[in-house]
Amino acid sequence: MQVKAPRGTYDILPQDSVKWQYIEKIMRDSAESFGFREIRTPLFEHSELFQRGVGQGTDIVSKEMYSFNDRSRRSLTLRPEGTAPCARALIEHGIYSGVMPVKWYYLGPMFRYDRPQTGRYRQFHQFGVEAFGSNSPYLDAEIIILLVEILRRLGLDDYELHLNSLGCSVCRDDYRQKLLQHISPFKEQLCQDCQQRYMQNPLRVLDCKMETCHQAIRGYPIFYDHLCPYCQEHYSRVQAALQANGVSYIHDNNLVRGLDYYSNTAFEIHLPGIGAQSAVGGGGRYDGLVKELGGPDIPGIGFALGMERLLLALDMLGKREFSKPSLDVFVVVMNDAYEMQGLQLVSELRRRGIRADKDYGGRSGKAQMKYAGKTAARFVVMVGEEEVEKHFWTLRDMQSKEQRQLGQEELIDSIRSVIETK
Ligand SMILES: [Zn+2]
Ligand SMILES: [Zn+2]
């Protein structure tokens, strides 16, 4: 029996889940304040969805998918990303025939068979948004403003936003040819991956992390110079809208993104303070995706943020403390004879919205007081002979060490007046 979690996976223990809850709440609240609503799709889909929706030529599909045959020999894949499942749901439920744009967000685990390293896992978590049904450049700007707003609320203001345009199907084919012509003479100097993928998608060579590949193709034609008038206009409106909203960005000719279905606006967000692997998220427009998956020809745009990287950033750069006491009140039963009264009191406190607990380990009164201190509960309520006979409770404020004897309603009011102002 193997009692370790599989390689590339990990447990989120309670001392860490407070951080997850904190960041997830900021993401949900931000997205909802921008008019996005939550969608939850299955953790696995038909493999074909990702082969078509992410693209055969990508690393994700060619080397990183967790695919398996189920007992009926269907090929299924644990979702490696969230955009294709959203597009599939949009088509399946005919949602595109309603009010547009459709604005969704999602949050949850994704799976990629990748080499585990700091901040990178085989089961990892993403928060993402997708907006379908509008090609307005102002929607592109809104999506980016939401991304920046999330980082601002997390206190991670020191970001770098990289921005580029990947053109439309018309100007991209044109550019692709020019790039192919430029690269062909130097193909021997490219890395293994690039030699394989440059014929299929020469833009991927620009995305390569190997310095030798960049050296080999230096002086390559820039996409920006080959955008058609529509794409130029679209891109300049996105930039103007970002400027008007005080979002600074860096135009980055090398930004092409790994997925095949991107078009027009593409962006990536970096936190330089966290080191070499500084990208925490990115996204862009994918106007061909819904049609590629068998739906109508409607545009889409979105982004995804890597939760693990963001948590790493919060640990390294964040200014916030996460210790959160899990209890408001610990009820100390001074004498076994009053266990029942103790349990009734705990139940009543909980019914009234107070987080309360008691001992179930048969500890002495003194040991329970010590245990209460460890739980970091703000208050202790003591239940002993005198209390039960005279119908009051002894409330001890663990911060001020002040002790008072109160009737039950007064007790509840005093506790609430403290915990609700926190
Ligand atoms: Zn174009
Ligand atoms: Zn390369």
Short mmCIF file of C-alpha atoms and ligand atoms in Angstrom, two decimals:
data_model
loop_
_atom_site.label_atom_id
_atom_site.label_comp_id
_atom_site.label_asym_id
_atom_site.label_seq_id
_atom_site.Cartn_x
_atom_site.Cartn_y
_atom_site.Cartn_z
CA MET A 1 0.00 0.00 0.00
CA GLN A 2 1.49 3.29 -1.14
CA VAL A 3 0.69 5.97 1.44
CA LYS A 4 2.00 8.94 -0.48
CA ALA A 5 0.00 11.19 -2.80
CA PRO A 6 0.92 10.57 -6.48
CA ARG A 7 3.85 12.55 -7.89
CA GLY A 8 2.82 16.06 -8.86
CA THR A 9 -0.18 16.15 -6.52
CA TYR A 10 -0.45 17.41 -2.98
CA ASP A 11 -2.82 17.91 -0.08
CA ILE A 12 -4.08 21.32 0.95
CA LEU A 13 -4.12 21.09 4.74
CA PRO A 14 -6.35 23.34 6.88
CA GLN A 15 -3.54 25.81 7.70
CA ASP A 16 -3.20 26.39 3.94
CA SER A 17 -6.82 26.17 2.90
CA VAL A 18 -7.47 29.55 4.61
CA LYS A 19 -5.21 31.09 1.95
CA TRP A 20 -7.11 29.30 -0.82
CA GLN A 21 -10.44 30.48 0.54
CA TYR A 22 -9.12 34.03 0.72
CA ILE A 23 -7.87 34.13 -2.86
CA GLU A 24 -10.87 32.25 -4.25
CA LYS A 25 -13.22 34.74 -2.62
CA ILE A 26 -11.37 37.67 -4.16
CA MET A 27 -11.56 36.00 -7.57
CA ARG A 28 -15.26 35.20 -7.33
CA ASP A 29 -16.18 38.64 -5.99
CA SER A 30 -14.13 40.42 -8.65
CA ALA A 31 -15.55 38.36 -11.52
CA GLU A 32 -19.10 38.78 -10.26
CA SER A 33 -18.63 42.54 -9.94
CA PHE A 34 -17.78 42.48 -13.67
CA GLY A 35 -20.98 40.55 -14.51
CA PHE A 36 -19.44 37.07 -14.84
CA ARG A 37 -21.27 34.01 -13.47
CA GLU A 38 -19.85 30.69 -12.42
CA ILE A 39 -19.84 27.59 -14.61
CA ARG A 40 -18.72 24.16 -13.37
CA THR A 41 -17.86 21.63 -16.05
CA PRO A 42 -16.86 17.95 -15.58
CA LEU A 43 -13.29 17.08 -14.62
CA PHE A 44 -13.06 14.79 -17.65
CA GLU A 45 -14.26 15.17 -21.22
CA HIS A 46 -14.04 13.23 -24.49
CA SER A 47 -10.39 13.34 -25.58
CA GLU A 48 -11.41 14.68 -28.97
CA LEU A 49 -12.57 17.94 -27.36
CA PHE A 50 -9.02 18.83 -26.39
CA GLN A 51 -7.44 17.40 -29.55
CA ARG A 52 -9.61 19.75 -31.59
CA GLY A 53 -10.05 22.60 -29.14
CA VAL A 54 -6.49 22.95 -27.90
CA GLY A 55 -4.78 21.66 -31.02
CA GLN A 56 -2.80 18.57 -32.02
CA GLY A 57 0.40 20.55 -32.43
CA THR A 58 0.51 21.79 -28.85
CA ASP A 59 2.60 20.36 -26.01
CA ILE A 60 -0.56 19.95 -23.97
CA VAL A 61 -2.14 17.56 -26.45
CA SER A 62 1.01 15.84 -27.72
CA LYS A 63 2.71 15.12 -24.39
CA GLU A 64 0.79 16.27 -21.34
CA MET A 65 -2.73 14.87 -21.38
CA TYR A 66 -4.04 12.37 -18.86
CA SER A 67 -6.03 10.26 -21.31
CA PHE A 68 -7.51 6.85 -20.61
CA ASN A 69 -10.10 4.44 -21.96
CA ASP A 70 -13.07 3.87 -19.70
CA ARG A 71 -14.77 0.48 -19.35
CA SER A 72 -16.74 1.11 -22.54
CA ARG A 73 -13.51 1.94 -24.40
CA ARG A 74 -14.29 5.61 -24.81
CA SER A 75 -11.19 7.79 -24.81
CA LEU A 76 -11.55 10.31 -22.01
CA THR A 77 -9.14 12.99 -20.79
CA LEU A 78 -8.81 14.76 -17.46
CA ARG A 79 -9.26 18.39 -18.40
CA PRO A 80 -5.90 20.10 -19.02
CA GLU A 81 -7.50 23.55 -19.33
CA GLY A 82 -10.87 25.25 -18.98
CA THR A 83 -11.61 27.04 -22.25
CA ALA A 84 -12.50 24.08 -24.49
CA PRO A 85 -14.96 22.66 -21.89
CA CYS A 86 -16.66 26.10 -21.65
CA ALA A 87 -16.97 26.29 -25.43
CA ARG A 88 -18.36 22.74 -25.47
CA ALA A 89 -20.97 23.65 -22.83
CA LEU A 90 -21.92 26.80 -24.75
CA ILE A 91 -22.61 24.72 -27.87
CA GLU A 92 -24.25 21.77 -26.09
CA HIS A 93 -26.79 23.95 -24.27
CA GLY A 94 -27.41 26.29 -27.20
CA ILE A 95 -26.57 29.21 -24.95
CA TYR A 96 -25.31 31.24 -27.90
CA SER A 97 -28.92 31.76 -29.02
CA GLY A 98 -29.62 33.89 -25.91
CA VAL A 99 -28.27 37.26 -24.82
CA MET A 100 -24.66 37.95 -25.79
CA PRO A 101 -22.00 38.19 -24.64
CA VAL A 102 -22.12 35.18 -22.34
CA LYS A 103 -19.75 35.83 -19.42
CA TRP A 104 -18.56 32.87 -17.36
CA TYR A 105 -15.91 32.18 -14.78
CA TYR A 106 -14.61 28.88 -13.45
CA LEU A 107 -12.36 27.69 -10.67
CA GLY A 108 -10.93 24.25 -10.10
CA PRO A 109 -8.34 21.56 -10.74
CA MET A 110 -6.73 20.92 -14.14
CA PHE A 111 -4.43 18.00 -15.04
CA ARG A 112 -1.24 17.89 -17.09
CA TYR A 113 1.47 15.27 -17.17
CA ASP A 114 4.31 17.74 -16.80
CA ARG A 115 7.64 17.63 -14.98
CA PRO A 116 6.80 18.80 -11.44
CA GLN A 117 8.77 21.84 -10.22
CA THR A 118 8.28 24.74 -7.82
CA GLY A 119 4.75 26.06 -8.21
CA ARG A 120 3.99 23.51 -10.95
CA TYR A 121 2.01 20.32 -10.37
CA ARG A 122 0.25 17.60 -12.32
CA GLN A 123 -3.00 18.42 -10.61
CA PHE A 124 -3.00 22.20 -10.48
CA HIS A 125 -5.71 24.81 -10.10
CA GLN A 126 -6.88 27.59 -12.33
CA PHE A 127 -9.28 30.45 -12.09
CA GLY A 128 -10.46 31.57 -15.51
CA VAL A 129 -13.05 33.68 -17.29
CA GLU A 130 -14.55 33.34 -20.77
CA ALA A 131 -16.73 35.79 -22.68
CA PHE A 132 -18.43 34.54 -25.84
CA GLY A 133 -20.27 36.42 -28.54
CA SER A 134 -18.61 39.79 -28.99
CA ASN A 135 -15.52 40.88 -30.86
CA SER A 136 -15.54 44.38 -29.42
CA PRO A 137 -12.02 45.49 -28.51
CA TYR A 138 -13.54 47.08 -25.41
CA LEU A 139 -14.46 43.59 -24.18
CA ASP A 140 -10.80 42.60 -24.57
CA ALA A 141 -9.89 45.62 -22.46
CA GLU A 142 -12.51 44.72 -19.86
CA ILE A 143 -11.15 41.19 -19.52
CA ILE A 144 -7.64 42.55 -18.96
CA ILE A 145 -8.92 45.16 -16.49
CA LEU A 146 -10.56 42.33 -14.52
CA LEU A 147 -7.28 40.42 -14.43
CA VAL A 148 -5.44 43.48 -13.16
CA GLU A 149 -8.21 44.21 -10.63
CA ILE A 150 -7.83 40.71 -9.13
CA LEU A 151 -4.09 41.25 -8.68
CA ARG A 152 -4.75 44.67 -7.15
CA ARG A 153 -7.19 43.18 -4.62
CA LEU A 154 -4.61 40.51 -3.78
CA GLY A 155 -2.05 43.24 -3.09
CA LEU A 156 0.12 42.06 -6.01
CA ASP A 157 0.30 45.41 -7.79
CA ASP A 158 3.82 44.99 -9.07
CA TYR A 159 2.92 43.18 -12.28
CA GLU A 160 4.05 43.34 -15.89
CA LEU A 161 1.35 42.98 -18.52
CA HIS A 162 2.62 41.76 -21.91
CA LEU A 163 0.37 42.40 -24.86
CA ASN A 164 0.40 41.43 -28.53
CA SER A 165 -1.93 40.84 -31.43
CA LEU A 166 -1.95 37.49 -33.24
CA GLY A 167 -4.06 38.76 -36.13
CA CYS A 168 -7.02 37.05 -37.74
CA SER A 169 -7.21 33.99 -39.99
CA VAL A 170 -6.47 36.19 -43.00
CA CYS A 171 -3.36 38.06 -41.89
CA ARG A 172 -2.05 35.15 -39.80
CA ASP A 173 -1.81 32.80 -42.79
CA ASP A 174 0.04 35.51 -44.64
CA TYR A 175 2.41 36.12 -41.74
CA ARG A 176 2.89 32.40 -41.14
CA GLN A 177 4.20 32.04 -44.71
CA LYS A 178 6.65 34.90 -44.25
CA LEU A 179 7.86 33.50 -40.94
CA LEU A 180 8.24 30.01 -42.43
CA GLN A 181 10.34 31.43 -45.25
CA HIS A 182 12.53 33.20 -42.74
CA ILE A 183 13.01 30.18 -40.48
CA SER A 184 13.51 27.44 -43.10
CA PRO A 185 17.21 28.17 -43.86
CA PHE A 186 18.04 27.99 -40.13
CA LYS A 187 15.95 24.97 -39.20
CA GLU A 188 19.00 22.79 -38.39
CA GLN A 189 19.94 25.20 -35.60
CA LEU A 190 16.57 24.89 -33.84
CA CYS A 191 15.91 22.70 -30.81
CA GLN A 192 14.22 19.29 -31.25
CA ASP A 193 10.79 20.62 -30.30
CA CYS A 194 11.02 23.55 -32.69
CA GLN A 195 12.21 21.37 -35.56
CA GLN A 196 9.11 19.29 -35.08
CA ARG A 197 6.61 22.06 -34.66
CA TYR A 198 7.81 24.86 -36.92
CA MET A 199 6.23 23.36 -40.06
CA GLN A 200 2.88 23.00 -38.33
CA ASN A 201 2.96 26.31 -36.52
CA PRO A 202 6.07 28.46 -36.99
CA LEU A 203 4.74 30.93 -34.40
CA ARG A 204 5.56 28.38 -31.74
CA VAL A 205 9.27 28.88 -32.41
CA LEU A 206 8.87 32.48 -31.18
CA ASP A 207 7.43 31.03 -27.98
CA CYS A 208 10.38 28.67 -27.40
CA LYS A 209 12.27 29.10 -24.14
CA MET A 210 15.64 28.12 -25.70
CA GLU A 211 17.98 31.05 -26.25
CA THR A 212 19.62 29.19 -29.18
CA CYS A 213 16.31 29.17 -31.06
CA HIS A 214 15.95 32.93 -30.62
CA GLN A 215 19.50 33.42 -31.85
CA ALA A 216 18.88 31.20 -34.89
CA ILE A 217 15.88 33.19 -36.10
CA ARG A 218 16.94 36.71 -35.11
CA GLY A 219 15.75 39.40 -37.48
CA TYR A 220 12.53 37.47 -38.07
CA PRO A 221 9.52 39.37 -39.42
CA ILE A 222 7.33 40.92 -36.72
CA PHE A 223 3.62 40.05 -36.68
CA TYR A 224 2.70 43.61 -35.73
CA ASP A 225 4.04 44.85 -39.08
CA HIS A 226 1.84 42.39 -40.97
CA LEU A 227 -1.54 42.89 -39.30
CA CYS A 228 -4.41 43.59 -41.71
CA PRO A 229 -6.24 46.94 -41.32
CA TYR A 230 -9.05 45.33 -39.26
CA CYS A 231 -6.59 43.74 -36.83
CA GLN A 232 -4.53 46.93 -36.58
CA GLU A 233 -7.62 48.92 -35.72
CA HIS A 234 -8.76 46.31 -33.19
CA TYR A 235 -5.40 46.23 -31.48
CA SER A 236 -5.07 50.00 -31.27
CA ARG A 237 -8.53 50.29 -29.68
CA VAL A 238 -7.62 47.69 -27.06
CA GLN A 239 -4.46 49.67 -26.25
CA ALA A 240 -6.33 52.99 -26.10
CA ALA A 241 -8.95 51.49 -23.77
CA LEU A 242 -6.25 50.14 -21.45
CA GLN A 243 -4.49 53.49 -21.38
CA ALA A 244 -7.76 55.28 -20.64
CA ASN A 245 -8.22 52.94 -17.65
CA GLY A 246 -4.73 53.43 -16.32
CA VAL A 247 -3.55 49.90 -17.13
CA SER A 248 0.09 49.92 -18.18
CA TYR A 249 1.35 47.22 -20.58
CA ILE A 250 4.35 46.23 -22.64
CA HIS A 251 3.85 45.47 -26.33
CA ASP A 252 5.67 42.13 -26.76
CA ASN A 253 6.38 40.82 -30.26
CA ASN A 254 7.48 37.44 -28.88
CA LEU A 255 4.21 36.76 -27.12
CA VAL A 256 2.41 34.11 -29.15
CA ARG A 257 0.93 31.76 -26.51
CA GLY A 258 1.09 27.97 -26.76
CA LEU A 259 -2.43 27.24 -27.93
CA ASP A 260 -3.42 27.13 -31.58
CA TYR A 261 -6.78 28.83 -31.40
CA TYR A 262 -5.73 32.30 -30.30
CA SER A 263 -6.42 35.29 -32.54
CA ASN A 264 -6.07 39.07 -32.16
CA THR A 265 -5.43 40.12 -28.57
CA ALA A 266 -3.06 37.91 -26.57
CA PHE A 267 -1.68 38.78 -23.15
CA GLU A 268 0.34 37.40 -20.29
CA ILE A 269 0.77 38.68 -16.79
CA HIS A 270 4.05 38.41 -14.90
CA LEU A 271 5.08 39.08 -11.32
CA PRO A 272 8.82 39.74 -11.71
CA GLY A 273 9.26 39.51 -7.92
CA ILE A 274 8.75 35.73 -7.86
CA GLY A 275 11.76 34.79 -9.99
CA ALA A 276 12.36 33.20 -13.37
CA GLN A 277 8.96 31.47 -13.68
CA SER A 278 7.19 34.78 -13.32
CA ALA A 279 4.09 34.24 -15.49
CA VAL A 280 1.01 33.83 -13.30
CA GLY A 281 -1.58 33.85 -16.04
CA GLY A 282 -2.58 34.90 -19.48
CA GLY A 283 -5.18 34.66 -22.13
CA GLY A 284 -6.51 36.15 -25.29
CA ARG A 285 -9.06 36.04 -28.03
CA TYR A 286 -9.98 32.71 -29.68
CA ASP A 287 -12.40 33.67 -32.38
CA GLY A 288 -12.16 30.35 -34.25
CA LEU A 289 -12.65 27.97 -31.33
CA VAL A 290 -16.44 27.63 -31.07
CA LYS A 291 -16.72 26.98 -34.80
CA GLU A 292 -13.83 24.51 -34.68
CA LEU A 293 -15.79 22.55 -32.06
CA GLY A 294 -18.89 22.36 -34.23
CA GLY A 295 -20.75 25.45 -33.02
CA PRO A 296 -21.65 28.66 -34.82
CA ASP A 297 -19.00 31.16 -35.81
CA ILE A 298 -18.97 33.25 -32.66
CA PRO A 299 -15.97 34.92 -31.07
CA GLY A 300 -14.60 34.44 -27.58
CA ILE A 301 -11.98 35.79 -25.23
CA GLY A 302 -10.74 34.79 -21.80
CA PHE A 303 -7.87 34.29 -19.43
CA ALA A 304 -6.68 31.81 -16.83
CA LEU A 305 -4.69 32.42 -13.67
CA GLY A 306 -2.59 29.73 -12.02
CA MET A 307 -3.62 29.50 -8.38
CA GLU A 308 -0.40 27.80 -7.20
CA ARG A 309 1.77 30.53 -8.70
CA LEU A 310 -0.41 33.22 -7.16
CA LEU A 311 -0.17 31.57 -3.75
CA LEU A 312 3.59 31.40 -4.15
CA ALA A 313 3.56 35.11 -5.01
CA LEU A 314 1.41 35.88 -1.97
CA ASP A 315 3.88 34.02 0.25
CA MET A 316 6.84 35.86 -1.28
CA LEU A 317 5.41 39.33 -1.87
CA GLY A 318 2.10 39.53 -0.04
CA LYS A 319 1.65 41.68 2.99
CA ARG A 320 -1.13 39.69 4.53
CA GLU A 321 -1.15 37.34 7.52
CA PHE A 322 -3.36 34.30 7.13
CA SER A 323 -3.67 32.96 10.65
CA LYS A 324 -7.37 32.82 11.30
CA PRO A 325 -8.63 31.30 14.57
CA SER A 326 -11.09 28.60 13.70
CA LEU A 327 -13.24 29.12 16.80
CA ASP A 328 -14.98 31.98 18.57
CA VAL A 329 -15.78 30.07 21.74
CA PHE A 330 -14.44 27.03 23.53
CA VAL A 331 -16.80 25.62 26.15
CA VAL A 332 -14.97 24.17 29.16
CA VAL A 333 -16.97 21.66 31.17
CA MET A 334 -15.47 21.73 34.69
CA ASN A 335 -17.12 18.53 35.84
CA ASP A 336 -18.22 15.36 33.97
CA ALA A 337 -21.67 15.66 35.51
CA TYR A 338 -22.40 18.70 33.31
CA GLU A 339 -21.41 17.24 29.91
CA MET A 340 -25.04 17.44 28.78
CA GLN A 341 -25.39 21.12 29.71
CA GLY A 342 -22.07 21.80 27.98
CA LEU A 343 -23.22 20.11 24.76
CA GLN A 344 -26.56 21.98 24.86
CA LEU A 345 -24.74 25.29 25.24
CA VAL A 346 -22.35 24.52 22.33
CA SER A 347 -25.32 23.60 20.14
CA GLU A 348 -27.17 26.81 21.02
CA LEU A 349 -24.10 28.97 20.31
CA ARG A 350 -23.67 27.29 16.92
CA ARG A 351 -27.37 27.79 16.08
CA ARG A 352 -26.86 31.49 16.78
CA GLY A 353 -24.00 31.74 14.29
CA ILE A 354 -21.12 31.49 16.75
CA ARG A 355 -18.28 29.07 15.95
CA ALA A 356 -18.04 26.94 19.06
CA ASP A 357 -16.53 23.67 20.18
CA LYS A 358 -15.89 21.66 23.33
CA ASP A 359 -13.66 18.84 24.53
CA TYR A 360 -14.41 15.21 23.72
CA GLY A 361 -11.20 13.77 25.10
CA GLY A 362 -12.17 13.41 28.77
CA ARG A 363 -9.67 16.09 29.83
CA SER A 364 -9.73 17.70 33.28
CA GLY A 365 -11.03 21.29 33.63
CA LYS A 366 -7.48 22.60 33.80
CA ALA A 367 -6.37 20.62 30.74
CA GLN A 368 -9.41 21.90 28.83
CA MET A 369 -8.40 25.50 29.61
CA LYS A 370 -4.95 24.77 28.18
CA TYR A 371 -6.48 23.13 25.12
CA ALA A 372 -8.81 26.14 24.66
CA GLY A 373 -5.71 28.34 24.56
CA LYS A 374 -4.28 26.23 21.74
CA THR A 375 -7.43 26.58 19.63
CA ALA A 376 -6.93 30.36 19.79
CA ALA A 377 -10.66 30.79 20.50
CA ARG A 378 -11.41 34.37 21.55
CA PHE A 379 -13.66 33.29 24.45
CA VAL A 380 -13.95 30.47 26.91
CA VAL A 381 -17.29 29.71 28.58
CA MET A 382 -17.03 27.71 31.79
CA VAL A 383 -19.73 25.24 32.79
CA GLY A 384 -19.45 24.08 36.42
CA GLU A 385 -21.58 23.31 39.43
CA GLU A 386 -22.16 26.92 40.42
CA GLU A 387 -23.09 27.93 36.87
CA VAL A 388 -25.63 25.15 36.42
CA GLU A 389 -27.24 25.68 39.82
CA LYS A 390 -27.45 29.47 39.61
CA HIS A 391 -28.34 29.62 35.88
CA PHE A 392 -25.52 31.76 34.53
CA TRP A 393 -22.38 31.16 32.50
CA THR A 394 -18.83 32.34 33.18
CA LEU A 395 -17.42 34.07 30.13
CA ARG A 396 -13.67 34.60 29.90
CA ASP A 397 -12.22 36.93 27.26
CA MET A 398 -8.93 35.26 26.35
CA GLN A 399 -7.48 38.55 25.09
CA SER A 400 -8.23 40.84 28.03
CA LYS A 401 -8.36 37.94 30.57
CA GLU A 402 -11.50 39.60 31.91
CA GLN A 403 -14.10 37.24 33.41
CA ARG A 404 -17.85 37.89 33.76
CA GLN A 405 -20.93 35.97 34.88
CA LEU A 406 -23.81 36.31 32.44
CA GLY A 407 -27.24 34.91 31.67
CA GLN A 408 -27.51 33.01 28.38
CA GLU A 409 -28.89 35.86 26.21
CA GLU A 410 -26.40 38.37 27.63
CA LEU A 411 -23.65 35.85 26.99
CA ILE A 412 -24.62 35.46 23.34
CA ASP A 413 -24.96 39.24 22.88
CA SER A 414 -21.52 39.91 24.39
CA ILE A 415 -19.82 37.30 22.21
CA ARG A 416 -21.55 38.52 19.07
CA SER A 417 -20.75 42.16 19.73
CA VAL A 418 -17.06 41.24 19.65
CA ILE A 419 -16.94 38.72 16.80
CA GLU A 420 -19.18 40.71 14.45
CA THR A 421 -17.03 43.83 14.60
CA LYS A 422 -13.93 41.85 13.59
ZN ZN B 1 -6.23 40.37 -39.60
ZN ZN B 2 13.17 25.80 -29.71
#
